[in-house]
PDB file of C-alpha atoms in Angstrom:
ATOM      1  CA  MET A   3     106.050  17.484  86.143  1.00 92.00           C
ATOM      2  CA  GLN A   4     108.880  19.872  87.040  1.00 82.00           C
ATOM      3  CA  LYS A   5     108.561  21.398  90.537  1.00 83.00           C
ATOM      4  CA  VAL A   6     110.251  24.241  92.287  1.00 81.00           C
ATOM      5  CA  GLN A   7     112.828  23.216  94.855  1.00 80.00           C
ATOM      6  CA  GLY A   8     112.242  25.860  97.451  1.00 82.00           C
ATOM      7  CA  PHE A   9     112.336  29.575  97.890  1.00 84.00           C
ATOM      8  CA  GLY A  10     115.199  31.443  96.189  1.00 84.00           C
ATOM      9  CA  GLY A  11     114.270  34.710  97.942  1.00 89.00           C
ATOM     10  CA  PHE A  12     111.554  36.711  99.486  1.00 91.00           C
ATOM     11  CA  PHE A  13     111.240  40.210  98.076  1.00 90.00           C
ATOM     12  CA  PHE A  14     109.052  42.951  99.541  1.00 92.00           C
ATOM     13  CA  ARG A  15     108.777  46.687  99.701  1.00 92.00           C
ATOM     14  CA  ALA A  16     110.058  48.600 102.734  1.00 95.00           C
ATOM     15  CA  ALA A  17     110.082  52.217 103.791  1.00 96.00           C
ATOM     16  CA  ASN A  18     113.720  51.859 104.816  1.00 96.00           C
ATOM     17  CA  PRO A  19     115.220  48.750 103.255  1.00 95.00           C
ATOM     18  CA  GLY A  20     118.706  49.164 104.793  1.00 95.00           C
ATOM     19  CA  LEU A  21     117.402  49.607 108.320  1.00 97.00           C
ATOM     20  CA  LEU A  22     115.032  46.605 107.955  1.00 97.00           C
ATOM     21  CA  ALA A  23     117.833  44.401 106.526  1.00 96.00           C
ATOM     22  CA  ALA A  24     120.044  45.374 109.486  1.00 96.00           C
ATOM     23  CA  TRP A  25     117.196  44.518 111.899  1.00 97.00           C
ATOM     24  CA  TYR A  26     116.624  41.082 110.392  1.00 96.00           C
ATOM     25  CA  GLU A  27     120.439  40.358 110.537  1.00 96.00           C
ATOM     26  CA  LYS A  28     120.780  41.560 114.142  1.00 97.00           C
ATOM     27  CA  HIS A  29     117.706  39.862 115.584  1.00 97.00           C
ATOM     28  CA  LEU A  30     117.146  36.782 113.361  1.00 96.00           C
ATOM     29  CA  GLY A  31     120.594  36.129 111.868  1.00 95.00           C
ATOM     30  CA  ILE A  32     119.472  36.713 108.271  1.00 95.00           C
ATOM     31  CA  ASN A  33     122.380  37.967 106.167  1.00 94.00           C
ATOM     32  CA  PRO A  34     121.512  40.896 103.940  1.00 92.00           C
ATOM     33  CA  VAL A  35     121.598  40.604 100.186  1.00 92.00           C
ATOM     34  CA  PRO A  36     125.278  40.191  99.049  1.00 92.00           C
ATOM     35  CA  THR A  37     126.803  43.174  97.304  1.00 92.00           C
ATOM     36  CA  SER A  38     129.862  41.300  96.187  1.00 94.00           C
ATOM     37  CA  VAL A  39     130.910  37.761  95.329  1.00 93.00           C
ATOM     38  CA  GLU A  40     132.807  37.473  98.591  1.00 94.00           C
ATOM     39  CA  GLU A  41     129.692  37.876 100.669  1.00 92.00           C
ATOM     40  CA  GLN A  42     127.415  34.955 101.366  1.00 91.00           C
ATOM     41  CA  PRO A  43     123.599  35.025 101.204  1.00 92.00           C
ATOM     42  CA  TRP A  44     121.533  33.631 103.984  1.00 92.00           C
ATOM     43  CA  GLN A  45     121.537  29.840 103.958  1.00 91.00           C
ATOM     44  CA  THR A  46     118.447  28.071 105.289  1.00 89.00           C
ATOM     45  CA  GLY A  47     118.295  24.785 107.084  1.00 86.00           C
ATOM     46  CA  GLY A  48     116.264  21.921 105.758  1.00 82.00           C
ATOM     47  CA  GLY A  49     112.732  21.304 106.941  1.00 86.00           C
ATOM     48  CA  ALA A  50     109.168  21.762 106.108  1.00 85.00           C
ATOM     49  CA  THR A  51     108.010  24.882 104.282  1.00 88.00           C
ATOM     50  CA  VAL A  52     104.278  25.709 104.310  1.00 88.00           C
ATOM     51  CA  PHE A  53     102.880  27.700 101.378  1.00 90.00           C
ATOM     52  CA  ALA A  54      99.439  28.831 102.531  1.00 93.00           C
ATOM     53  CA  PRO A  55      97.339  31.504 100.886  1.00 94.00           C
ATOM     54  CA  PHE A  56      94.804  32.831 103.505  1.00 93.00           C
ATOM     55  CA  PRO A  57      91.416  34.327 102.879  1.00 94.00           C
ATOM     56  CA  GLU A  58      91.791  38.079 102.215  1.00 91.00           C
ATOM     57  CA  ASP A  59      89.792  38.933 105.291  1.00 92.00           C
ATOM     58  CA  THR A  60      91.913  36.811 107.780  1.00 94.00           C
ATOM     59  CA  ASP A  61      92.771  38.331 111.038  1.00 93.00           C
ATOM     60  CA  TYR A  62      95.586  35.873 111.638  1.00 92.00           C
ATOM     61  CA  PHE A  63      98.243  38.323 110.507  1.00 91.00           C
ATOM     62  CA  GLY A  64      96.987  41.029 112.833  1.00 90.00           C
ATOM     63  CA  ASP A  65      96.944  44.353 110.917  1.00 91.00           C
ATOM     64  CA  PRO A  66      94.526  43.943 107.981  1.00 91.00           C
ATOM     65  CA  ASP A  67      96.829  46.172 105.901  1.00 91.00           C
ATOM     66  CA  LYS A  68      99.635  43.549 105.930  1.00 91.00           C
ATOM     67  CA  GLN A  69      99.482  41.243 102.926  1.00 91.00           C
ATOM     68  CA  PHE A  70     101.902  38.609 104.198  1.00 92.00           C
ATOM     69  CA  MET A  71     103.353  36.998 107.368  1.00 94.00           C
ATOM     70  CA  LEU A  72     106.753  35.489 107.475  1.00 95.00           C
ATOM     71  CA  ASN A  73     107.181  32.216 109.387  1.00 95.00           C
ATOM     72  CA  PHE A  74     110.636  31.069 110.392  1.00 95.00           C
ATOM     73  CA  ARG A  75     111.570  27.637 111.765  1.00 94.00           C
ATOM     74  CA  VAL A  76     113.775  27.768 114.922  1.00 95.00           C
ATOM     75  CA  ALA A  77     115.521  24.947 116.757  1.00 93.00           C
ATOM     76  CA  ASP A  78     114.960  26.480 120.286  1.00 95.00           C
ATOM     77  CA  LEU A  79     111.961  28.753 120.527  1.00 96.00           C
ATOM     78  CA  ALA A  80     112.482  29.445 124.297  1.00 96.00           C
ATOM     79  CA  GLY A  81     116.102  30.463 123.609  1.00 96.00           C
ATOM     80  CA  MET A  82     115.105  32.584 120.621  1.00 97.00           C
ATOM     81  CA  VAL A  83     112.328  34.289 122.660  1.00 97.00           C
ATOM     82  CA  ALA A  84     114.722  35.029 125.537  1.00 97.00           C
ATOM     83  CA  GLN A  85     117.370  36.455 123.114  1.00 97.00           C
ATOM     84  CA  LEU A  86     114.784  38.632 121.374  1.00 97.00           C
ATOM     85  CA  ARG A  87     113.385  39.937 124.676  1.00 98.00           C
ATOM     86  CA  ASP A  88     117.002  40.680 125.830  1.00 97.00           C
ATOM     87  CA  GLN A  89     117.316  42.749 122.620  1.00 97.00           C
ATOM     88  CA  GLY A  90     114.102  44.645 123.398  1.00 97.00           C
ATOM     89  CA  VAL A  91     111.910  42.902 120.850  1.00 97.00           C
ATOM     90  CA  LEU A  92     108.307  42.478 121.921  1.00 98.00           C
ATOM     91  CA  VAL A  93     107.306  38.817 121.737  1.00 98.00           C
ATOM     92  CA  GLU A  94     103.620  37.894 121.749  1.00 94.00           C
ATOM     93  CA  ASP A  95     101.173  35.074 121.188  1.00 89.00           C
ATOM     94  CA  GLU A  96     103.270  32.258 122.478  1.00 91.00           C
ATOM     95  CA  VAL A  97     101.230  29.045 121.864  1.00 94.00           C
ATOM     96  CA  GLU A  98     101.731  25.271 121.531  1.00 95.00           C
ATOM     97  CA  MET A  99      99.773  23.235 118.977  1.00 93.00           C
ATOM     98  CA  GLU A 100      99.813  19.487 119.538  1.00 93.00           C
ATOM     99  CA  GLY A 101     101.225  17.647 116.609  1.00 92.00           C
ATOM    100  CA  ILE A 102     102.623  20.852 115.017  1.00 92.00           C
ATOM    101  CA  GLY A 103     104.862  22.586 117.510  1.00 94.00           C
ATOM    102  CA  ALA A 104     105.356  25.881 119.444  1.00 96.00           C
ATOM    103  CA  PHE A 105     104.892  29.321 118.047  1.00 96.00           C
ATOM    104  CA  ALA A 106     105.593  32.970 119.037  1.00 97.00           C
ATOM    105  CA  ARG A 107     104.862  36.230 117.189  1.00 97.00           C
ATOM    106  CA  ILE A 108     107.038  39.303 116.698  1.00 97.00           C
ATOM    107  CA  HIS A 109     106.950  42.228 114.362  1.00 97.00           C
ATOM    108  CA  ASP A 110     109.754  43.880 112.452  1.00 97.00           C
ATOM    109  CA  PRO A 111     110.211  47.666 112.722  1.00 97.00           C
ATOM    110  CA  GLU A 112     107.742  48.265 109.851  1.00 96.00           C
ATOM    111  CA  GLY A 113     105.053  46.255 111.594  1.00 95.00           C
ATOM    112  CA  ASN A 114     105.288  43.150 109.369  1.00 95.00           C
ATOM    113  CA  PRO A 115     104.164  40.047 111.391  1.00 96.00           C
ATOM    114  CA  ILE A 116     106.665  37.313 111.923  1.00 96.00           C
ATOM    115  CA  GLU A 117     105.804  33.911 113.297  1.00 96.00           C
ATOM    116  CA  LEU A 118     108.565  31.846 114.914  1.00 96.00           C
ATOM    117  CA  TRP A 119     107.931  28.089 114.809  1.00 95.00           C
ATOM    118  CA  GLN A 120     109.669  25.286 116.625  1.00 94.00           C
ATOM    119  CA  PRO A 121     108.293  22.162 115.010  1.00 93.00           C
ATOM    120  CA  GLU A 122     107.251  19.320 117.214  1.00 90.00           C
ATOM    121  CA  GLU A 123     109.940  16.590 117.550  1.00 82.00           C
ATOM    122  CA  GLY A 124     109.820  14.325 114.500  1.00 62.00           C
ATOM    123  CA  GLY A 125     107.780  16.858 112.533  1.00 55.00           C
TER     124      GLY A 125
END
């Protein structure tokens, strides 16, 4: 059976795509979509990727009007949280889950939930 190799992109609607792309670049280091062959798209590091449909009535994402939540792996959650707070980004729900790792929650300017995850060592 042929299988996909990973995400080639994540596409979603935004009220202000340019502003949102700039926010993701400034705060999370995600390059915007290239507009020329000289520009490079965002390159991800290797690691686990969880593909998890949730029940439609989940409260895990927060706002029930949000249909998705992004989850990004980070190497140093404490460092990322400090950097985001220094930039004025509200960081919430910092938790540790034994055997899985540490998590923190932020939201982009349009209210989309973003979970930051530092996998447990060896995970």
